[in-house]
Amino acid sequence: NSFVTRTNTCGELRSAHVGQKVTLYGWIQYQRQGLFLVLRDFQGLTQVVIPQDEAHSHVKELLSNAPVESVVRVTGTVSRRPLGQQNPKMPTGDIEVKAEAAEILNSCKKLPFEIKDFIKKSEALRMQYRYLDLRSSRLQSSLRLRSRVVMRMREYLCNLHGFVDVETPTLFKRTPGGAKEFLVPSREAGKFYSLPQSPQQFKQLLMVGGLDRYFQVARCYRDEGSRPDRQPEFTQIDIEMSFVDQAGIQRLIEGLLQHSWPEERGSIMTPFPSMTYEEALAEYGTDKPDTRFGMKIVDISDVLRGSNIHFVQNALSYPHGSIRAICIPQGVRYLKNKGLESLKESAKSQFNQEIMEIIRRPDGSLKSLLTKFLGEKEQSELIQALNMEEGDVMLLAAGEHKQVCSALGALRLLSADLLEAAGLALRDPTAFHFLWVVDFPLFLPKAENPTELESAHHPFTAPHPSDASLLYSDPTKVRSQHYDLVLNGNEVGGGSIRIHSAEQQRFVLEKVLKEDSEVLSHLIEALEFGAPPHGGIALGLDRLISLIVDAPSIRDVIAFPKSFRGRDLMGNAPDYVTPEELEPYHIQVSWPLEEKEAKKN
């Protein structure tokens, strides 16, 4: 209540305040028949009794006729609620304020939706009237928790560990590789700035400049189009250190999260478990495994190697051929035939992968199109390999190792969704399972042209020390010093030890990635002036907070998010500008034909 004219907030009055005269400010959440109203502010709710005597008739008229969500000031005396009228669900439920004076500070017109968490409203409407949606207790709580977490992170990094908070430029130039960047026109004809997708180059240059430890709550920009649960502008906790190795960064982040973790979400245990990229792909079919539940992928190649099943033998004849399976617990009961068919169709449409199911009957025997090709020994080994119980369903896939694992990894998550929708508790919504994924490949084949390579992380990532020589002879086999932090199957952070040799950086750009190194000449030159070994990481703040509060989307933890299509529905941005406004930037808009016709009409 410092610096303001209220005496108390609407969430703090208790029995100890009985008899005190108070002044409250807030929004009218509810009003009942001119007898009482509920006043709301950022901290909570207080019941206000509307006076019924003649002496306060003007107060009664004022408060009885004020529309819901109007802003009012109320002065009155705190009193105990009559016996039997206490509300244990409200922190202020033992008291009420008997109004003696009131003022309508701003009346509210008809609302587009009610300000109540349980009222369903479309996301488009919520975003159009975001300033009203922000009044909901759910959004208020999420934004305040986000603020507390960031403050604790600053405290840990700057006060306890000597990091320097540095703002880096928003207007910069294009970075080769990575996500597509937004362009900003300049007054120099044909020249454009780019909005940085991260402060990557600047934080490395700060290390060259001798700052030793850098940190920033950084705004980042990616022109990724219509991607679900992504935002064109987002926030990272951006970190870089000199003279550090991978283990040092990991210990820092574990300590940072432990220090800033909200008490009401329980505690998190450190150190976080770690697994290699190859292990993650082999056991979970993804580089961001959800380790809250089992159903791991199991290699059954050796079990079926001696079988006469044609597609099995065909798969094993290839260099990277593999037979793998997952076991769905109580799949017969919870999935039914419809669920199993949807899983098989999903594998076919997404991965072009055929799936065979094997069911363990109540008598312990196996039911499948494959069983006639399998002897008792093979059937027994299959049951043992996947720990199959009666009523479990095995999904089997054969083919190229990575494709098979990716398909089964996707089916593992789809199966979990189906099982939980049918009533089987599988993933604890209150559990937080952190995991480090390490030893990623340094380069991956480009999807559009597999003969060319692209960086798995970004072009500044250093090769694994054990694989450094392979960089020049067989770059496809080089592992990187890149590490991802995963939480409940979501990537919440990623970083790497950087290349600090100008010669190595130039080789990666020019010879491996076939990029024009001239675009990064400033960074390469900086590396020639005594750059220290350095590394860092960035945590995705929006994603992290959304997981902590169990929000359905990252849009629910951002004050003013963009829509699925990257639009601001409240301010109607992006918007048109006039030719006169474009003239200083030497730009003309070339309208598609249908839009030209629409403009004419």
Tab-separated table of C-alpha atoms in Angstrom, residues 32-419:
chain	number	residue	atom	x	y	z
A	32	ARG	CA	-26.537	-8.854	-5.058
A	33	GLN	CA	-29.911	-7.147	-4.858
A	34	GLY	CA	-28.520	-3.897	-3.478
A	35	LEU	CA	-27.493	-5.667	-0.232
A	36	PHE	CA	-23.782	-6.335	-0.729
A	37	LEU	CA	-21.091	-6.492	-3.385
A	38	VAL	CA	-17.744	-8.212	-3.784
A	39	LEU	CA	-14.816	-5.894	-4.483
A	40	ARG	CA	-11.758	-7.288	-6.293
A	41	ASP	CA	-8.219	-6.061	-6.786
A	42	PHE	CA	-4.917	-7.735	-7.704
A	43	GLN	CA	-4.620	-9.417	-4.296
A	44	GLY	CA	-8.080	-10.783	-3.643
A	45	LEU	CA	-11.730	-10.221	-2.775
A	46	THR	CA	-13.590	-8.390	0.006
A	47	GLN	CA	-17.321	-8.428	0.696
A	48	VAL	CA	-18.755	-4.920	1.087
A	49	VAL	CA	-22.131	-4.441	2.816
A	50	ILE	CA	-24.258	-1.758	1.147
A	51	PRO	CA	-25.922	0.481	3.804
A	52	GLN	CA	-29.714	0.372	3.959
A	53	ASP	CA	-30.367	3.367	6.285
A	54	GLU	CA	-31.665	6.739	5.063
A	55	ALA	CA	-28.524	8.593	6.098
A	56	HIS	CA	-26.471	6.643	3.557
A	57	SER	CA	-29.105	6.456	0.795
A	58	HIS	CA	-26.749	8.121	-1.718
A	59	VAL	CA	-24.127	5.388	-1.076
A	60	LYS	CA	-26.783	2.697	-1.528
A	61	GLU	CA	-27.978	4.201	-4.800
A	62	LEU	CA	-24.433	4.577	-6.087
A	63	LEU	CA	-23.282	1.009	-5.320
A	64	SER	CA	-26.595	-0.677	-6.194
A	65	ASN	CA	-26.660	0.823	-9.684
A	66	ALA	CA	-22.953	0.545	-10.541
A	67	PRO	CA	-22.342	-1.974	-13.375
A	68	VAL	CA	-20.171	-5.028	-12.722
A	69	GLU	CA	-16.431	-4.317	-13.380
A	70	SER	CA	-16.826	-0.625	-12.562
A	71	VAL	CA	-13.903	0.825	-10.577
A	72	VAL	CA	-14.918	2.167	-7.162
A	73	ARG	CA	-13.495	3.559	-3.969
A	74	VAL	CA	-15.181	2.382	-0.766
A	75	THR	CA	-14.564	3.670	2.760
A	76	GLY	CA	-16.066	1.816	5.697
A	77	THR	CA	-15.509	-0.157	8.892
A	78	VAL	CA	-14.326	-3.769	9.079
A	79	SER	CA	-16.739	-6.029	10.999
A	80	ARG	CA	-17.131	-9.748	11.612
A	81	ARG	CA	-19.562	-11.566	9.373
A	82	PRO	CA	-22.733	-12.792	11.156
A	83	LEU	CA	-22.520	-16.331	12.534
A	84	GLY	CA	-23.029	-18.912	9.811
A	85	GLN	CA	-22.221	-16.468	6.989
A	86	GLN	CA	-18.442	-16.938	7.001
A	87	ASN	CA	-16.889	-18.131	3.725
A	88	PRO	CA	-13.937	-20.490	4.360
A	89	LYS	CA	-13.079	-20.455	0.620
A	90	MET	CA	-12.154	-16.755	0.816
A	91	PRO	CA	-9.066	-15.629	2.761
A	92	THR	CA	-11.157	-12.588	3.792
A	93	GLY	CA	-14.202	-14.786	4.449
A	94	ASP	CA	-14.436	-14.039	8.182
A	95	ILE	CA	-15.007	-10.283	7.737
A	96	GLU	CA	-16.922	-7.740	5.672
A	97	VAL	CA	-16.652	-3.990	5.239
A	98	LYS	CA	-19.713	-1.884	6.059
A	99	ALA	CA	-19.652	0.917	3.484
A	100	GLU	CA	-20.006	4.495	4.741
A	101	ALA	CA	-18.774	6.394	1.667
A	102	ALA	CA	-18.202	5.427	-1.959
A	103	GLU	CA	-17.245	6.893	-5.298
A	104	ILE	CA	-17.535	5.472	-8.798
A	105	LEU	CA	-14.140	6.221	-10.311
A	106	ASN	CA	-15.002	4.747	-13.703
A	107	SER	CA	-18.183	3.023	-14.840
A	108	CYS	CA	-17.903	-0.116	-16.990
A	109	LYS	CA	-19.886	-0.551	-20.200
A	110	LYS	CA	-21.361	-3.909	-21.309
A	111	LEU	CA	-18.612	-6.551	-21.238
A	112	PRO	CA	-17.777	-8.812	-24.214
A	113	PHE	CA	-17.377	-11.687	-21.700
A	114	GLU	CA	-17.588	-12.237	-17.952
A	115	ILE	CA	-14.353	-11.867	-15.953
A	116	LYS	CA	-14.515	-15.334	-14.423
A	117	ASP	CA	-12.053	-18.193	-14.865
A	118	PHE	CA	-14.770	-20.823	-15.311
A	119	ILE	CA	-16.539	-18.923	-18.110
A	120	LYS	CA	-15.495	-20.366	-21.471
A	121	LYS	CA	-14.593	-17.826	-24.115
A	122	SER	CA	-12.827	-18.146	-27.446
A	123	GLU	CA	-9.109	-17.422	-27.489
A	124	ALA	CA	-9.609	-14.873	-30.287
A	125	LEU	CA	-12.053	-12.911	-28.109
A	126	ARG	CA	-9.725	-13.139	-25.105
A	127	MET	CA	-6.859	-11.753	-27.185
A	128	GLN	CA	-8.974	-8.998	-28.729
A	129	TYR	CA	-9.850	-7.802	-25.203
A	130	ARG	CA	-6.602	-8.861	-23.560
A	131	TYR	CA	-6.750	-6.018	-21.018
A	132	LEU	CA	-9.994	-7.563	-19.701
A	133	ASP	CA	-8.622	-11.108	-19.806
A	134	LEU	CA	-5.672	-9.899	-17.694
A	135	ARG	CA	-8.106	-9.258	-14.825
A	136	SER	CA	-8.703	-13.024	-14.435
A	137	SER	CA	-7.110	-14.608	-11.384
A	138	ARG	CA	-5.447	-17.290	-13.550
A	139	LEU	CA	-3.538	-14.796	-15.696
A	140	GLN	CA	-2.776	-12.534	-12.747
A	141	SER	CA	-1.307	-15.476	-10.848
A	142	SER	CA	0.803	-16.671	-13.813
A	143	LEU	CA	2.273	-13.232	-14.555
A	144	ARG	CA	3.102	-12.583	-10.896
A	145	LEU	CA	4.766	-15.989	-10.546
A	146	ARG	CA	6.751	-15.265	-13.716
A	147	SER	CA	7.925	-11.958	-12.219
A	148	ARG	CA	9.023	-13.661	-8.983
A	149	VAL	CA	10.946	-16.382	-10.844
A	150	VAL	CA	12.804	-13.820	-13.000
A	151	MET	CA	13.675	-11.723	-9.931
A	152	ARG	CA	15.103	-14.781	-8.166
A	153	MET	CA	17.096	-15.652	-11.309
A	154	ARG	CA	18.611	-12.146	-11.371
A	155	GLU	CA	19.463	-12.481	-7.714
A	156	TYR	CA	21.187	-15.841	-8.225
A	157	LEU	CA	23.151	-14.797	-11.301
A	158	CYS	CA	24.077	-11.189	-10.499
A	159	ASN	CA	24.214	-11.049	-6.702
A	160	LEU	CA	25.470	-14.551	-5.912
A	161	HIS	CA	27.621	-15.412	-8.939
A	162	GLY	CA	28.901	-12.153	-10.405
A	163	PHE	CA	27.088	-12.106	-13.749
A	164	VAL	CA	26.725	-8.764	-15.573
A	165	ASP	CA	23.281	-7.857	-16.948
A	166	VAL	CA	23.888	-6.384	-20.425
A	167	GLU	CA	21.297	-5.239	-22.997
A	168	THR	CA	22.257	-6.143	-26.569
A	169	PRO	CA	20.986	-4.488	-29.787
A	170	THR	CA	17.648	-5.371	-31.363
A	171	LEU	CA	18.570	-3.978	-34.799
A	172	PHE	CA	21.350	-6.084	-36.310
A	173	LYS	CA	22.105	-8.017	-39.504
A	174	ARG	CA	21.135	-11.406	-40.907
A	175	THR	CA	22.676	-14.504	-39.309
A	176	PRO	CA	23.321	-17.504	-41.592
A	177	GLY	CA	21.465	-20.712	-40.698
A	178	GLY	CA	18.836	-21.128	-37.988
A	179	ALA	CA	15.323	-19.714	-38.004
A	180	LYS	CA	14.037	-17.118	-40.442
A	181	GLU	CA	14.502	-13.566	-39.202
A	182	PHE	CA	12.278	-10.494	-39.422
A	183	LEU	CA	13.597	-7.728	-41.665
A	184	VAL	CA	13.481	-4.030	-40.782
A	185	PRO	CA	13.957	-1.537	-43.651
A	186	SER	CA	16.525	1.236	-43.340
A	187	ARG	CA	16.774	4.614	-45.097
A	188	GLU	CA	19.685	3.275	-47.156
A	189	ALA	CA	18.245	1.918	-50.402
A	190	GLY	CA	18.193	-1.886	-50.479
A	191	LYS	CA	19.658	-2.279	-46.980
A	192	PHE	CA	17.793	-3.957	-44.125
A	193	TYR	CA	18.332	-4.689	-40.478
A	194	SER	CA	17.342	-8.072	-39.024
A	195	LEU	CA	15.740	-8.616	-35.639
A	196	PRO	CA	18.014	-11.145	-33.872
A	197	GLN	CA	16.618	-14.621	-33.226
A	198	SER	CA	18.907	-14.578	-30.169
A	199	PRO	CA	21.794	-12.416	-28.872
A	200	GLN	CA	24.184	-15.233	-29.858
A	201	GLN	CA	26.881	-13.178	-31.598
A	202	PHE	CA	26.743	-10.333	-29.094
A	203	LYS	CA	27.175	-12.579	-26.070
A	204	GLN	CA	30.203	-14.224	-27.682
A	205	LEU	CA	31.632	-10.779	-28.451
A	206	LEU	CA	31.096	-9.798	-24.798
A	207	MET	CA	33.313	-12.745	-23.844
A	208	VAL	CA	35.968	-11.525	-26.309
A	209	GLY	CA	35.560	-8.148	-24.577
A	210	GLY	CA	36.488	-9.701	-21.241
A	211	LEU	CA	33.145	-9.423	-19.392
A	212	ASP	CA	33.611	-13.039	-18.215
A	213	ARG	CA	29.966	-13.627	-17.174
A	214	TYR	CA	26.972	-12.217	-19.074
A	215	PHE	CA	23.243	-12.521	-18.471
A	216	GLN	CA	20.149	-10.956	-20.018
A	217	VAL	CA	16.371	-11.360	-19.994
A	218	ALA	CA	16.455	-11.151	-23.781
A	219	ARG	CA	13.690	-10.442	-26.267
A	220	CYS	CA	14.116	-12.633	-29.359
A	221	TYR	CA	12.366	-12.764	-32.725
A	222	ARG	CA	11.699	-15.566	-35.215
A	223	ASP	CA	9.578	-15.352	-38.352
A	224	GLU	CA	8.314	-18.931	-38.134
A	225	GLY	CA	4.860	-18.332	-39.609
A	226	SER	CA	1.857	-20.252	-38.323
A	227	ARG	CA	3.400	-22.759	-35.920
A	228	PRO	CA	1.295	-23.991	-33.003
A	229	ASP	CA	2.308	-22.766	-29.564
A	230	ARG	CA	5.129	-20.584	-30.918
A	231	GLN	CA	5.428	-16.814	-30.739
A	232	PRO	CA	7.175	-14.491	-33.229
A	233	GLU	CA	8.606	-12.615	-30.233
A	234	PHE	CA	9.598	-14.451	-27.079
A	235	THR	CA	11.841	-14.197	-24.024
A	236	GLN	CA	15.032	-16.063	-23.156
A	237	ILE	CA	17.139	-16.170	-20.030
A	238	ASP	CA	20.378	-15.731	-21.955
A	239	ILE	CA	23.715	-16.712	-20.367
A	240	GLU	CA	27.377	-16.852	-21.460
A	241	MET	CA	30.574	-17.588	-19.495
A	242	SER	CA	34.299	-17.623	-20.233
A	243	PHE	CA	36.671	-20.454	-19.216
A	244	VAL	CA	33.817	-22.920	-18.659
A	245	ASP	CA	33.062	-26.464	-19.782
A	246	GLN	CA	29.777	-28.294	-20.334
A	247	ALA	CA	29.624	-29.595	-16.759
A	248	GLY	CA	30.088	-26.057	-15.403
A	249	ILE	CA	27.125	-24.713	-17.420
A	250	GLN	CA	24.970	-27.638	-16.298
A	251	ARG	CA	25.787	-27.079	-12.604
A	252	LEU	CA	25.036	-23.352	-12.981
A	253	ILE	CA	21.600	-23.978	-14.526
A	254	GLU	CA	20.679	-26.631	-11.942
A	255	GLY	CA	21.555	-24.179	-9.161
A	256	LEU	CA	19.695	-21.356	-10.929
A	257	LEU	CA	16.480	-23.368	-11.266
A	258	GLN	CA	16.690	-24.702	-7.733
A	259	HIS	CA	17.142	-21.147	-6.374
A	260	SER	CA	14.315	-19.614	-8.433
A	261	TRP	CA	11.843	-22.532	-8.281
A	262	PRO	CA	8.448	-21.493	-6.773
A	263	GLU	CA	8.019	-22.995	-3.300
A	264	GLU	CA	4.376	-23.849	-3.960
A	265	ARG	CA	5.487	-26.227	-6.767
A	266	GLY	CA	7.543	-28.411	-4.413
A	267	SER	CA	11.301	-28.865	-4.662
A	268	ILE	CA	13.460	-30.107	-7.531
A	269	MET	CA	16.327	-32.518	-7.045
A	270	THR	CA	19.779	-31.964	-8.532
A	271	PRO	CA	21.885	-32.993	-10.335
A	272	PHE	CA	19.495	-33.631	-13.226
A	273	PRO	CA	19.899	-36.999	-14.982
A	274	SER	CA	21.668	-36.985	-18.348
A	275	MET	CA	21.371	-39.065	-21.498
A	276	THR	CA	23.013	-38.944	-24.915
A	277	TYR	CA	21.138	-38.001	-28.078
A	278	GLU	CA	21.551	-41.579	-29.372
A	279	GLU	CA	20.146	-43.046	-26.134
A	280	ALA	CA	17.185	-40.655	-26.206
A	281	LEU	CA	16.362	-41.569	-29.800
A	282	ALA	CA	16.776	-45.325	-29.195
A	283	GLU	CA	14.683	-45.458	-25.990
A	284	TYR	CA	12.151	-42.654	-26.503
A	285	GLY	CA	12.213	-41.902	-30.247
A	286	THR	CA	12.858	-38.189	-29.660
A	287	ASP	CA	15.580	-35.817	-28.460
A	288	LYS	CA	13.186	-34.422	-25.822
A	289	PRO	CA	11.935	-37.454	-23.879
A	290	ASP	CA	9.107	-37.282	-21.361
A	291	THR	CA	10.565	-39.441	-18.589
A	292	ARG	CA	7.522	-39.232	-16.297
A	293	PHE	CA	6.325	-42.610	-17.571
A	294	GLY	CA	7.804	-45.840	-18.945
A	295	MET	CA	6.777	-47.515	-22.218
A	296	LYS	CA	10.348	-47.271	-23.479
A	297	ILE	CA	11.245	-48.481	-26.968
A	298	VAL	CA	12.857	-51.942	-26.835
A	299	ASP	CA	15.181	-53.442	-29.452
A	300	ILE	CA	13.837	-56.913	-30.333
A	301	SER	CA	16.013	-57.456	-33.438
A	302	ASP	CA	17.880	-60.359	-31.832
A	303	VAL	CA	14.674	-62.040	-30.657
A	304	LEU	CA	13.225	-62.109	-34.199
A	305	ARG	CA	16.448	-62.508	-36.159
A	306	GLY	CA	15.863	-66.265	-36.625
A	307	SER	CA	12.173	-65.946	-37.572
A	308	ASN	CA	10.716	-66.566	-41.046
A	309	ILE	CA	8.800	-63.284	-41.137
A	310	HIS	CA	9.538	-61.661	-44.515
A	311	PHE	CA	9.307	-57.963	-43.526
A	312	VAL	CA	11.496	-58.598	-40.450
A	313	GLN	CA	14.245	-60.264	-42.491
A	314	ASN	CA	13.947	-57.566	-45.146
A	315	ALA	CA	14.434	-54.797	-42.539
A	316	LEU	CA	17.411	-56.554	-40.931
A	317	SER	CA	19.148	-56.946	-44.301
A	318	TYR	CA	19.781	-53.170	-44.462
A	319	PRO	CA	22.830	-51.564	-42.724
A	320	HIS	CA	20.699	-49.564	-40.251
A	321	GLY	CA	17.773	-51.998	-40.137
A	322	SER	CA	16.079	-52.506	-36.768
A	323	ILE	CA	13.068	-54.202	-35.162
A	324	ARG	CA	11.708	-52.286	-32.181
A	325	ALA	CA	8.591	-52.292	-30.043
A	326	ILE	CA	6.745	-50.561	-27.215
A	327	CYS	CA	4.386	-52.145	-24.701
A	328	ILE	CA	1.126	-50.330	-23.919
A	329	PRO	CA	-0.026	-51.287	-20.390
A	330	GLN	CA	-3.652	-52.506	-20.236
A	331	GLY	CA	-3.981	-51.517	-23.894
A	332	VAL	CA	-6.753	-54.055	-24.560
A	333	ARG	CA	-8.961	-52.500	-21.871
A	334	TYR	CA	-8.247	-48.831	-22.481
A	335	LEU	CA	-7.554	-48.521	-26.215
A	336	LYS	CA	-10.012	-50.929	-27.860
A	337	ASN	CA	-9.768	-51.612	-31.609
A	338	LYS	CA	-10.598	-48.016	-32.565
A	339	GLY	CA	-7.679	-46.637	-30.560
A	340	LEU	CA	-5.235	-49.184	-31.966
A	341	GLU	CA	-6.316	-48.422	-35.530
A	342	SER	CA	-5.844	-44.669	-34.967
A	343	LEU	CA	-2.289	-45.315	-33.712
A	344	LYS	CA	-1.441	-47.424	-36.759
A	345	GLU	CA	-2.927	-44.829	-39.129
A	346	SER	CA	-0.912	-42.085	-37.415
A	347	ALA	CA	2.359	-44.008	-37.907
A	348	LYS	CA	1.489	-44.591	-41.561
A	349	SER	CA	0.514	-40.976	-42.352
A	350	GLN	CA	3.294	-39.239	-40.380
A	351	PHE	CA	6.235	-41.621	-40.820
A	352	ASN	CA	5.187	-43.994	-43.628
A	353	GLN	CA	5.758	-46.742	-41.064
A	354	GLU	CA	3.738	-49.962	-40.860
A	355	ILE	CA	2.884	-51.142	-37.337
A	356	MET	CA	1.957	-54.657	-36.172
A	357	GLU	CA	0.204	-55.243	-32.859
A	358	ILE	CA	0.633	-58.230	-30.556
A	359	ILE	CA	-1.842	-58.727	-27.695
A	360	ARG	CA	-1.245	-60.822	-24.580
A	361	ARG	CA	-4.459	-62.688	-23.778
A	362	PRO	CA	-5.765	-63.350	-20.237
A	363	ASP	CA	-4.419	-66.939	-20.483
A	364	GLY	CA	-0.909	-65.579	-21.147
A	365	SER	CA	-0.750	-66.521	-24.841
A	366	LEU	CA	-0.067	-64.025	-27.654
A	367	LYS	CA	-2.616	-62.972	-30.281
A	368	SER	CA	-1.293	-61.570	-33.557
A	369	LEU	CA	-0.966	-62.189	-37.267
A	370	LEU	CA	2.703	-62.902	-36.485
A	371	THR	CA	2.297	-65.656	-33.880
A	372	LYS	CA	2.020	-68.458	-36.472
A	373	PHE	CA	5.557	-67.541	-37.588
A	374	LEU	CA	6.934	-67.536	-34.019
A	375	GLY	CA	7.971	-70.514	-31.924
A	376	GLU	CA	7.268	-70.831	-28.198
A	377	LYS	CA	10.820	-69.721	-27.361
A	378	GLU	CA	10.512	-66.534	-29.457
A	379	GLN	CA	7.100	-65.731	-27.984
A	380	SER	CA	8.440	-66.207	-24.468
A	381	GLU	CA	11.441	-63.979	-25.205
A	382	LEU	CA	9.173	-61.246	-26.618
A	383	ILE	CA	7.020	-61.314	-23.467
A	384	GLN	CA	10.135	-61.130	-21.312
A	385	ALA	CA	11.835	-58.376	-23.360
A	386	LEU	CA	8.844	-56.035	-22.985
A	387	ASN	CA	7.646	-57.257	-19.550
A	388	MET	CA	4.210	-57.899	-21.052
A	389	GLU	CA	1.349	-58.548	-18.642
A	390	GLU	CA	-2.065	-60.003	-19.518
A	391	GLY	CA	-4.080	-57.367	-21.414
A	392	ASP	CA	-1.002	-55.448	-22.618
A	393	VAL	CA	-0.543	-54.523	-26.281
A	394	MET	CA	2.812	-54.525	-28.076
A	395	LEU	CA	3.300	-52.250	-31.099
A	396	LEU	CA	6.079	-53.540	-33.362
A	397	ALA	CA	7.872	-51.658	-36.156
A	398	ALA	CA	10.566	-52.769	-38.592
A	399	GLY	CA	12.744	-50.638	-40.858
A	400	GLU	CA	15.476	-48.005	-40.793
A	401	HIS	CA	16.584	-47.366	-37.187
A	402	LYS	CA	15.850	-43.631	-36.950
A	403	GLN	CA	12.480	-43.858	-38.720
A	404	VAL	CA	11.350	-46.805	-36.592
A	405	CYS	CA	12.366	-45.071	-33.337
A	406	SER	CA	10.761	-41.757	-34.356
A	407	ALA	CA	7.485	-43.483	-35.254
A	408	LEU	CA	7.365	-45.514	-32.016
A	409	GLY	CA	8.324	-42.407	-30.014
A	410	ALA	CA	5.336	-40.544	-31.459
A	411	LEU	CA	3.056	-43.554	-30.792
A	412	ARG	CA	4.335	-43.720	-27.209
A	413	LEU	CA	3.088	-40.162	-26.584
A	414	LEU	CA	-0.178	-40.693	-28.501
A	415	SER	CA	-0.824	-43.890	-26.531
A	416	ALA	CA	-0.255	-42.022	-23.268
A	417	ASP	CA	-2.832	-39.396	-24.326
A	418	LEU	CA	-5.356	-42.101	-25.224
A	419	LEU	CA	-4.784	-44.055	-21.990
